[in-house]
Amino acid sequence: AQSVTQLGSHVSVSEGALVLLRCNYSSSVPPYLFWYVQYPNQGLQLLLKYTTGATLVKGINGFEAEFKKSETSFHLTKPSAHMSDAAEYFCAVTSGTYKYIFGTGTRLKVLA
Amino acid sequence: EAGVTQSPTHLIKTRGQQATLRCSPISGHTSVYWYQQALGLGLQFLLWYDEGEERNRGNFPPRFSGRQFPNYSSELNVNALELEDSALYLCASSLAPGLNTEAFFGQGTRLTVV
């Protein structure tokens, strides 16, 4: 069975600092991995996805993530945090039955 | 192009009542997914419909049900509402199912059971 673990339900960074949100997955088949962002009172918006090919994936708003099979990780990073990045971030993996399995989310707070 | 639309945006029901939530997918999308986002529990998979058929179901009791119409819109019904059903219900749609198919989400319906 597939699963996703997001380490840290809350992360705080200073504006301009590196953002690192952690995601580890478990999958018995080659995974397809996603990061979504959710702003208050809104649905989820896709930031980036990994399917096959290049393991470093670039997404919107300056975010990127690296697929590391040996570590079963897909951590999300951004070199310099902006106030507008404050939101909740969800890592997801697709299973063999096509449903998306989400982590419990990480709420990012950006300090001025 | 219109995104995924959900209605109503807010719904308040009394315990024991029934709630009906609606979702219109992006034009051309045949798959619709329903998720429950309860406080502190992340997104829990409820149901997946494709081409009018229920393809998969999460670990929820039978009082959670739904359907997909010929125009691919979908409806989620929750019978015999319980207080713990209070949550944000998110609908997502995608093209024909595939492991690398992006899911597009609606804004959600916030259900409050009192």
PDB file of N, CA, C and O in Angstrom, chain B residues 16-80:
ATOM      1  N   GLY B  16     -28.125  13.812  11.921  1.00  0.00           N
ATOM      2  CA  GLY B  16     -29.176  12.917  11.463  1.00  0.00           C
ATOM      3  C   GLY B  16     -29.742  13.267  10.094  1.00  0.00           C
ATOM      4  O   GLY B  16     -30.359  12.420   9.442  1.00  0.00           O
ATOM      5  N   GLN B  17     -29.523  14.515   9.651  1.00  0.00           N
ATOM      6  CA  GLN B  17     -30.008  14.912   8.338  1.00  0.00           C
ATOM      7  C   GLN B  17     -29.112  14.360   7.236  1.00  0.00           C
ATOM      8  O   GLN B  17     -28.095  13.707   7.475  1.00  0.00           O
ATOM      9  N   GLN B  18     -29.499  14.651   5.991  1.00  0.00           N
ATOM     10  CA  GLN B  18     -28.721  14.266   4.827  1.00  0.00           C
ATOM     11  C   GLN B  18     -28.140  15.509   4.168  1.00  0.00           C
ATOM     12  O   GLN B  18     -28.775  16.567   4.153  1.00  0.00           O
ATOM     13  N   ALA B  19     -26.952  15.364   3.621  1.00  0.00           N
ATOM     14  CA  ALA B  19     -26.325  16.472   2.899  1.00  0.00           C
ATOM     15  C   ALA B  19     -25.996  16.029   1.477  1.00  0.00           C
ATOM     16  O   ALA B  19     -25.591  14.877   1.252  1.00  0.00           O
ATOM     17  N   THR B  20     -26.189  16.944   0.535  1.00  0.00           N
ATOM     18  CA  THR B  20     -25.847  16.673  -0.857  1.00  0.00           C
ATOM     19  C   THR B  20     -24.887  17.747  -1.351  1.00  0.00           C
ATOM     20  O   THR B  20     -25.191  18.939  -1.276  1.00  0.00           O
ATOM     21  N   LEU B  21     -23.739  17.317  -1.824  1.00  0.00           N
ATOM     22  CA  LEU B  21     -22.713  18.213  -2.313  1.00  0.00           C
ATOM     23  C   LEU B  21     -22.525  17.949  -3.807  1.00  0.00           C
ATOM     24  O   LEU B  21     -22.583  16.796  -4.244  1.00  0.00           O
ATOM     25  N   ARG B  22     -22.274  19.001  -4.555  1.00  0.00           N
ATOM     26  CA  ARG B  22     -22.192  18.881  -6.011  1.00  0.00           C
ATOM     27  C   ARG B  22     -20.857  19.367  -6.551  1.00  0.00           C
ATOM     28  O   ARG B  22     -20.239  20.277  -5.988  1.00  0.00           O
ATOM     29  N   CYS B  23     -20.476  18.768  -7.668  1.00  0.00           N
ATOM     30  CA  CYS B  23     -19.180  19.075  -8.275  1.00  0.00           C
ATOM     31  C   CYS B  23     -19.295  19.035  -9.791  1.00  0.00           C
ATOM     32  O   CYS B  23     -19.818  18.068 -10.352  1.00  0.00           O
ATOM     33  N   SER B  24     -18.790  20.073 -10.426  1.00  0.00           N
ATOM     34  CA  SER B  24     -18.702  20.098 -11.891  1.00  0.00           C
ATOM     35  C   SER B  24     -17.240  20.087 -12.286  1.00  0.00           C
ATOM     36  O   SER B  24     -16.492  20.996 -11.925  1.00  0.00           O
ATOM     37  N   PRO B  25     -16.814  19.069 -13.023  1.00  0.00           N
ATOM     38  CA  PRO B  25     -15.399  18.973 -13.387  1.00  0.00           C
ATOM     39  C   PRO B  25     -15.046  19.927 -14.523  1.00  0.00           C
ATOM     40  O   PRO B  25     -15.921  20.533 -15.134  1.00  0.00           O
ATOM     41  N   ILE B  26     -13.762  20.024 -14.752  1.00  0.00           N
ATOM     42  CA  ILE B  26     -13.290  20.788 -15.902  1.00  0.00           C
ATOM     43  C   ILE B  26     -13.770  20.099 -17.177  1.00  0.00           C
ATOM     44  O   ILE B  26     -13.797  18.855 -17.236  1.00  0.00           O
ATOM     45  N   SER B  27     -14.133  20.909 -18.159  1.00  0.00           N
ATOM     46  CA  SER B  27     -14.621  20.351 -19.409  1.00  0.00           C
ATOM     47  C   SER B  27     -13.590  19.398 -20.011  1.00  0.00           C
ATOM     48  O   SER B  27     -12.402  19.725 -20.119  1.00  0.00           O
ATOM     49  N   GLY B  28     -14.057  18.199 -20.372  1.00  0.00           N
ATOM     50  CA  GLY B  28     -13.171  17.193 -20.949  1.00  0.00           C
ATOM     51  C   GLY B  28     -12.629  16.206 -19.943  1.00  0.00           C
ATOM     52  O   GLY B  28     -12.068  15.167 -20.322  1.00  0.00           O
ATOM     53  N   HIS B  29     -12.771  16.515 -18.668  1.00  0.00           N
ATOM     54  CA  HIS B  29     -12.321  15.584 -17.626  1.00  0.00           C
ATOM     55  C   HIS B  29     -13.412  14.559 -17.361  1.00  0.00           C
ATOM     56  O   HIS B  29     -14.570  14.905 -17.183  1.00  0.00           O
ATOM     57  N   THR B  30     -12.985  13.296 -17.277  1.00  0.00           N
ATOM     58  CA  THR B  30     -13.967  12.234 -17.040  1.00  0.00           C
ATOM     59  C   THR B  30     -13.899  11.672 -15.629  1.00  0.00           C
ATOM     60  O   THR B  30     -14.813  11.005 -15.178  1.00  0.00           O
ATOM     61  N   SER B  31     -12.777  11.926 -14.943  1.00  0.00           N
ATOM     62  CA  SER B  31     -12.613  11.402 -13.585  1.00  0.00           C
ATOM     63  C   SER B  31     -12.910  12.473 -12.547  1.00  0.00           C
ATOM     64  O   SER B  31     -12.480  13.621 -12.684  1.00  0.00           O
ATOM     65  N   VAL B  32     -13.635  12.069 -11.523  1.00  0.00           N
ATOM     66  CA  VAL B  32     -13.943  12.947 -10.397  1.00  0.00           C
ATOM     67  C   VAL B  32     -13.576  12.232  -9.101  1.00  0.00           C
ATOM     68  O   VAL B  32     -13.893  11.049  -8.928  1.00  0.00           O
ATOM     69  N   TYR B  33     -12.899  12.946  -8.231  1.00  0.00           N
ATOM     70  CA  TYR B  33     -12.482  12.418  -6.935  1.00  0.00           C
ATOM     71  C   TYR B  33     -13.106  13.263  -5.829  1.00  0.00           C
ATOM     72  O   TYR B  33     -13.214  14.481  -5.955  1.00  0.00           O
ATOM     73  N   TRP B  34     -13.450  12.604  -4.743  1.00  0.00           N
ATOM     74  CA  TRP B  34     -13.937  13.313  -3.561  1.00  0.00           C
ATOM     75  C   TRP B  34     -13.006  13.024  -2.390  1.00  0.00           C
ATOM     76  O   TRP B  34     -12.608  11.878  -2.162  1.00  0.00           O
ATOM     77  N   TYR B  35     -12.698  14.086  -1.647  1.00  0.00           N
ATOM     78  CA  TYR B  35     -11.862  13.979  -0.464  1.00  0.00           C
ATOM     79  C   TYR B  35     -12.526  14.702   0.695  1.00  0.00           C
ATOM     80  O   TYR B  35     -13.195  15.711   0.515  1.00  0.00           O
ATOM     81  N   GLN B  36     -12.282  14.183   1.889  1.00  0.00           N
ATOM     82  CA  GLN B  36     -12.713  14.855   3.107  1.00  0.00           C
ATOM     83  C   GLN B  36     -11.482  15.426   3.795  1.00  0.00           C
ATOM     84  O   GLN B  36     -10.484  14.724   3.984  1.00  0.00           O
ATOM     85  N   GLN B  37     -11.547  16.710   4.113  1.00  0.00           N
ATOM     86  CA  GLN B  37     -10.446  17.343   4.842  1.00  0.00           C
ATOM     87  C   GLN B  37     -10.975  17.810   6.188  1.00  0.00           C
ATOM     88  O   GLN B  37     -11.523  18.889   6.325  1.00  0.00           O
ATOM     89  N   ALA B  38     -10.796  16.964   7.174  1.00  0.00           N
ATOM     90  CA  ALA B  38     -11.203  17.310   8.532  1.00  0.00           C
ATOM     91  C   ALA B  38     -10.019  17.932   9.246  1.00  0.00           C
ATOM     92  O   ALA B  38      -8.857  17.664   8.912  1.00  0.00           O
ATOM     93  N   LEU B  39     -10.303  18.729  10.249  1.00  0.00           N
ATOM     94  CA  LEU B  39      -9.256  19.460  10.951  1.00  0.00           C
ATOM     95  C   LEU B  39      -8.205  18.503  11.489  1.00  0.00           C
ATOM     96  O   LEU B  39      -8.509  17.584  12.237  1.00  0.00           O
ATOM     97  N   GLY B  40      -6.976  18.732  11.084  1.00  0.00           N
ATOM     98  CA  GLY B  40      -5.862  17.948  11.602  1.00  0.00           C
ATOM     99  C   GLY B  40      -5.698  16.559  11.014  1.00  0.00           C
ATOM    100  O   GLY B  40      -4.799  15.815  11.439  1.00  0.00           O
ATOM    101  N   LEU B  41      -6.531  16.204  10.044  1.00  0.00           N
ATOM    102  CA  LEU B  41      -6.462  14.843   9.500  1.00  0.00           C
ATOM    103  C   LEU B  41      -6.019  14.784   8.046  1.00  0.00           C
ATOM    104  O   LEU B  41      -6.034  13.732   7.441  1.00  0.00           O
ATOM    105  N   GLY B  42      -5.634  15.908   7.475  1.00  0.00           N
ATOM    106  CA  GLY B  42      -5.219  15.881   6.085  1.00  0.00           C
ATOM    107  C   GLY B  42      -6.373  15.550   5.164  1.00  0.00           C
ATOM    108  O   GLY B  42      -7.543  15.691   5.522  1.00  0.00           O
ATOM    109  N   LEU B  43      -6.049  15.105   3.964  1.00  0.00           N
ATOM    110  CA  LEU B  43      -7.079  14.767   2.982  1.00  0.00           C
ATOM    111  C   LEU B  43      -7.304  13.256   2.987  1.00  0.00           C
ATOM    112  O   LEU B  43      -6.378  12.485   2.726  1.00  0.00           O
ATOM    113  N   GLN B  44      -8.518  12.879   3.261  1.00  0.00           N
ATOM    114  CA  GLN B  44      -8.873  11.465   3.259  1.00  0.00           C
ATOM    115  C   GLN B  44      -9.668  11.155   1.995  1.00  0.00           C
ATOM    116  O   GLN B  44     -10.685  11.788   1.722  1.00  0.00           O
ATOM    117  N   PHE B  45      -9.202  10.158   1.250  1.00  0.00           N
ATOM    118  CA  PHE B  45      -9.856   9.783  -0.003  1.00  0.00           C
ATOM    119  C   PHE B  45     -11.226   9.168   0.272  1.00  0.00           C
ATOM    120  O   PHE B  45     -11.361   8.237   1.079  1.00  0.00           O
ATOM    121  N   LEU B  46     -12.231   9.675  -0.403  1.00  0.00           N
ATOM    122  CA  LEU B  46     -13.590   9.179  -0.252  1.00  0.00           C
ATOM    123  C   LEU B  46     -14.012   8.292  -1.424  1.00  0.00           C
ATOM    124  O   LEU B  46     -14.329   7.124  -1.252  1.00  0.00           O
ATOM    125  N   LEU B  47     -14.028   8.872  -2.618  1.00  0.00           N
ATOM    126  CA  LEU B  47     -14.595   8.184  -3.777  1.00  0.00           C
ATOM    127  C   LEU B  47     -13.909   8.653  -5.046  1.00  0.00           C
ATOM    128  O   LEU B  47     -13.441   9.770  -5.142  1.00  0.00           O
ATOM    129  N   TRP B  48     -13.878   7.750  -6.015  1.00  0.00           N
ATOM    130  CA  TRP B  48     -13.388   8.089  -7.345  1.00  0.00           C
ATOM    131  C   TRP B  48     -14.389   7.583  -8.363  1.00  0.00           C
ATOM    132  O   TRP B  48     -14.767   6.409  -8.342  1.00  0.00           O
ATOM    133  N   TYR B  49     -14.824   8.465  -9.250  1.00  0.00           N
ATOM    134  CA  TYR B  49     -15.720   8.111 -10.339  1.00  0.00           C
ATOM    135  C   TYR B  49     -15.038   8.371 -11.676  1.00  0.00           C
ATOM    136  O   TYR B  49     -14.300   9.354 -11.828  1.00  0.00           O
ATOM    137  N   ASP B  50     -15.319   7.488 -12.614  1.00  0.00           N
ATOM    138  CA  ASP B  50     -14.827   7.705 -13.966  1.00  0.00           C
ATOM    139  C   ASP B  50     -15.827   7.106 -14.938  1.00  0.00           C
ATOM    140  O   ASP B  50     -16.274   5.966 -14.747  1.00  0.00           O
ATOM    141  N   GLU B  51     -16.161   7.879 -15.951  1.00  0.00           N
ATOM    142  CA  GLU B  51     -17.131   7.440 -16.965  1.00  0.00           C
ATOM    143  C   GLU B  51     -18.424   6.916 -16.334  1.00  0.00           C
ATOM    144  O   GLU B  51     -18.993   5.919 -16.804  1.00  0.00           O
ATOM    145  N   GLY B  52     -18.850   7.569 -15.288  1.00  0.00           N
ATOM    146  CA  GLY B  52     -20.134   7.227 -14.681  1.00  0.00           C
ATOM    147  C   GLY B  52     -20.106   6.073 -13.695  1.00  0.00           C
ATOM    148  O   GLY B  52     -21.143   5.731 -13.106  1.00  0.00           O
ATOM    149  N   GLU B  53     -18.941   5.479 -13.525  1.00  0.00           N
ATOM    150  CA  GLU B  53     -18.837   4.312 -12.639  1.00  0.00           C
ATOM    151  C   GLU B  53     -17.995   4.637 -11.412  1.00  0.00           C
ATOM    152  O   GLU B  53     -17.023   5.391 -11.500  1.00  0.00           O
ATOM    153  N   GLU B  54     -18.340   4.051 -10.280  1.00  0.00           N
ATOM    154  CA  GLU B  54     -17.500   4.165  -9.089  1.00  0.00           C
ATOM    155  C   GLU B  54     -16.308   3.239  -9.262  1.00  0.00           C
ATOM    156  O   GLU B  54     -16.478   2.024  -9.395  1.00  0.00           O
ATOM    157  N   ARG B  55     -15.116   3.771  -9.250  1.00  0.00           N
ATOM    158  CA  ARG B  55     -13.900   2.982  -9.505  1.00  0.00           C
ATOM    159  C   ARG B  55     -13.175   2.599  -8.228  1.00  0.00           C
ATOM    160  O   ARG B  55     -12.472   1.597  -8.187  1.00  0.00           O
ATOM    161  N   ASN B  56     -13.315   3.428  -7.205  1.00  0.00           N
ATOM    162  CA  ASN B  56     -12.611   3.124  -5.972  1.00  0.00           C
ATOM    163  C   ASN B  56     -13.287   3.870  -4.824  1.00  0.00           C
ATOM    164  O   ASN B  56     -13.949   4.890  -5.035  1.00  0.00           O
ATOM    165  N   ARG B  57     -13.125   3.342  -3.639  1.00  0.00           N
ATOM    166  CA  ARG B  57     -13.770   3.897  -2.477  1.00  0.00           C
ATOM    167  C   ARG B  57     -12.814   3.847  -1.304  1.00  0.00           C
ATOM    168  O   ARG B  57     -12.101   2.850  -1.119  1.00  0.00           O
ATOM    169  N   GLY B  58     -12.812   4.908  -0.524  1.00  0.00           N
ATOM    170  CA  GLY B  58     -11.956   4.950   0.656  1.00  0.00           C
ATOM    171  C   GLY B  58     -12.630   4.270   1.847  1.00  0.00           C
ATOM    172  O   GLY B  58     -13.714   3.694   1.737  1.00  0.00           O
ATOM    173  N   ASN B  59     -11.972   4.331   2.993  1.00  0.00           N
ATOM    174  CA  ASN B  59     -12.466   3.671   4.204  1.00  0.00           C
ATOM    175  C   ASN B  59     -13.506   4.537   4.915  1.00  0.00           C
ATOM    176  O   ASN B  59     -13.248   5.070   6.000  1.00  0.00           O
ATOM    177  N   PHE B  60     -14.635   4.676   4.302  1.00  0.00           N
ATOM    178  CA  PHE B  60     -15.736   5.436   4.872  1.00  0.00           C
ATOM    179  C   PHE B  60     -16.977   4.543   4.918  1.00  0.00           C
ATOM    180  O   PHE B  60     -17.140   3.656   4.089  1.00  0.00           O
ATOM    181  N   PRO B  61     -17.862   4.809   5.875  1.00  0.00           N
ATOM    182  CA  PRO B  61     -19.073   3.984   5.977  1.00  0.00           C
ATOM    183  C   PRO B  61     -19.987   4.179   4.769  1.00  0.00           C
ATOM    184  O   PRO B  61     -19.876   5.185   4.060  1.00  0.00           O
ATOM    185  N   PRO B  62     -20.920   3.244   4.580  1.00  0.00           N
ATOM    186  CA  PRO B  62     -21.820   3.283   3.412  1.00  0.00           C
ATOM    187  C   PRO B  62     -22.707   4.519   3.352  1.00  0.00           C
ATOM    188  O   PRO B  62     -23.261   4.825   2.288  1.00  0.00           O
ATOM    189  N   ARG B  63     -22.858   5.226   4.477  1.00  0.00           N
ATOM    190  CA  ARG B  63     -23.718   6.403   4.426  1.00  0.00           C
ATOM    191  C   ARG B  63     -23.079   7.534   3.593  1.00  0.00           C
ATOM    192  O   ARG B  63     -23.727   8.520   3.297  1.00  0.00           O
ATOM    193  N   PHE B  64     -21.830   7.336   3.235  1.00  0.00           N
ATOM    194  CA  PHE B  64     -21.187   8.231   2.262  1.00  0.00           C
ATOM    195  C   PHE B  64     -21.342   7.568   0.889  1.00  0.00           C
ATOM    196  O   PHE B  64     -20.834   6.467   0.663  1.00  0.00           O
ATOM    197  N   SER B  65     -22.049   8.225   0.023  1.00  0.00           N
ATOM    198  CA  SER B  65     -22.257   7.663  -1.306  1.00  0.00           C
ATOM    199  C   SER B  65     -22.274   8.778  -2.332  1.00  0.00           C
ATOM    200  O   SER B  65     -22.269   9.961  -1.987  1.00  0.00           O
ATOM    201  N   GLY B  66     -22.295   8.390  -3.581  1.00  0.00           N
ATOM    202  CA  GLY B  66     -22.335   9.417  -4.604  1.00  0.00           C
ATOM    203  C   GLY B  66     -22.670   8.821  -5.948  1.00  0.00           C
ATOM    204  O   GLY B  66     -23.009   7.642  -6.076  1.00  0.00           O
ATOM    205  N   ARG B  67     -22.563   9.665  -6.939  1.00  0.00           N
ATOM    206  CA  ARG B  67     -22.771   9.202  -8.304  1.00  0.00           C
ATOM    207  C   ARG B  67     -22.147  10.211  -9.272  1.00  0.00           C
ATOM    208  O   ARG B  67     -21.870  11.350  -8.901  1.00  0.00           O
ATOM    209  N   GLN B  68     -21.984   9.742 -10.492  1.00  0.00           N
ATOM    210  CA  GLN B  68     -21.495  10.615 -11.552  1.00  0.00           C
ATOM    211  C   GLN B  68     -22.509  10.578 -12.688  1.00  0.00           C
ATOM    212  O   GLN B  68     -22.953   9.509 -13.098  1.00  0.00           O
ATOM    213  N   PHE B  69     -22.836  11.737 -13.157  1.00  0.00           N
ATOM    214  CA  PHE B  69     -23.871  11.877 -14.182  1.00  0.00           C
ATOM    215  C   PHE B  69     -23.258  11.782 -15.589  1.00  0.00           C
ATOM    216  O   PHE B  69     -22.037  11.876 -15.752  1.00  0.00           O
ATOM    217  N   PRO B  70     -24.124  11.618 -16.613  1.00  0.00           N
ATOM    218  CA  PRO B  70     -23.597  11.506 -17.987  1.00  0.00           C
ATOM    219  C   PRO B  70     -22.738  12.695 -18.420  1.00  0.00           C
ATOM    220  O   PRO B  70     -21.872  12.545 -19.279  1.00  0.00           O
ATOM    221  N   ASN B  71     -22.950  13.856 -17.835  1.00  0.00           N
ATOM    222  CA  ASN B  71     -22.120  15.018 -18.201  1.00  0.00           C
ATOM    223  C   ASN B  71     -20.861  15.099 -17.332  1.00  0.00           C
ATOM    224  O   ASN B  71     -20.147  16.091 -17.373  1.00  0.00           O
ATOM    225  N   TYR B  72     -20.607  14.039 -16.583  1.00  0.00           N
ATOM    226  CA  TYR B  72     -19.427  13.869 -15.719  1.00  0.00           C
ATOM    227  C   TYR B  72     -19.467  14.676 -14.421  1.00  0.00           C
ATOM    228  O   TYR B  72     -18.559  14.546 -13.609  1.00  0.00           O
ATOM    229  N   SER B  73     -20.496  15.473 -14.219  1.00  0.00           N
ATOM    230  CA  SER B  73     -20.625  16.113 -12.913  1.00  0.00           C
ATOM    231  C   SER B  73     -20.914  15.038 -11.870  1.00  0.00           C
ATOM    232  O   SER B  73     -21.275  13.903 -12.216  1.00  0.00           O
ATOM    233  N   SER B  74     -20.738  15.395 -10.627  1.00  0.00           N
ATOM    234  CA  SER B  74     -20.851  14.381  -9.580  1.00  0.00           C
ATOM    235  C   SER B  74     -21.559  14.947  -8.361  1.00  0.00           C
ATOM    236  O   SER B  74     -21.618  16.160  -8.145  1.00  0.00           O
ATOM    237  N   GLU B  75     -22.078  14.048  -7.592  1.00  0.00           N
ATOM    238  CA  GLU B  75     -22.801  14.390  -6.387  1.00  0.00           C
ATOM    239  C   GLU B  75     -22.313  13.492  -5.264  1.00  0.00           C
ATOM    240  O   GLU B  75     -22.116  12.279  -5.471  1.00  0.00           O
ATOM    241  N   LEU B  76     -22.080  14.064  -4.101  1.00  0.00           N
ATOM    242  CA  LEU B  76     -21.726  13.302  -2.912  1.00  0.00           C
ATOM    243  C   LEU B  76     -22.872  13.442  -1.924  1.00  0.00           C
ATOM    244  O   LEU B  76     -23.300  14.556  -1.625  1.00  0.00           O
ATOM    245  N   ASN B  77     -23.356  12.317  -1.453  1.00  0.00           N
ATOM    246  CA  ASN B  77     -24.421  12.304  -0.462  1.00  0.00           C
ATOM    247  C   ASN B  77     -23.899  11.741   0.846  1.00  0.00           C
ATOM    248  O   ASN B  77     -23.204  10.719   0.857  1.00  0.00           O
ATOM    249  N   VAL B  78     -24.240  12.410   1.916  1.00  0.00           N
ATOM    250  CA  VAL B  78     -23.886  11.920   3.241  1.00  0.00           C
ATOM    251  C   VAL B  78     -25.184  11.802   4.027  1.00  0.00           C
ATOM    252  O   VAL B  78     -25.867  12.799   4.280  1.00  0.00           O
ATOM    253  N   ASN B  79     -25.538  10.574   4.367  1.00  0.00           N
ATOM    254  CA  ASN B  79     -26.770  10.313   5.114  1.00  0.00           C
ATOM    255  C   ASN B  79     -26.485  10.245   6.609  1.00  0.00           C
ATOM    256  O   ASN B  79     -25.348  10.014   7.042  1.00  0.00           O
ATOM    257  N   ALA B  80     -27.551  10.413   7.382  1.00  0.00           N
ATOM    258  CA  ALA B  80     -27.459  10.259   8.847  1.00  0.00           C
ATOM    259  C   ALA B  80     -26.235  10.992   9.385  1.00  0.00           C
ATOM    260  O   ALA B  80     -25.355  10.394  10.015  1.00  0.00           O
TER     261      ALA B  80
END
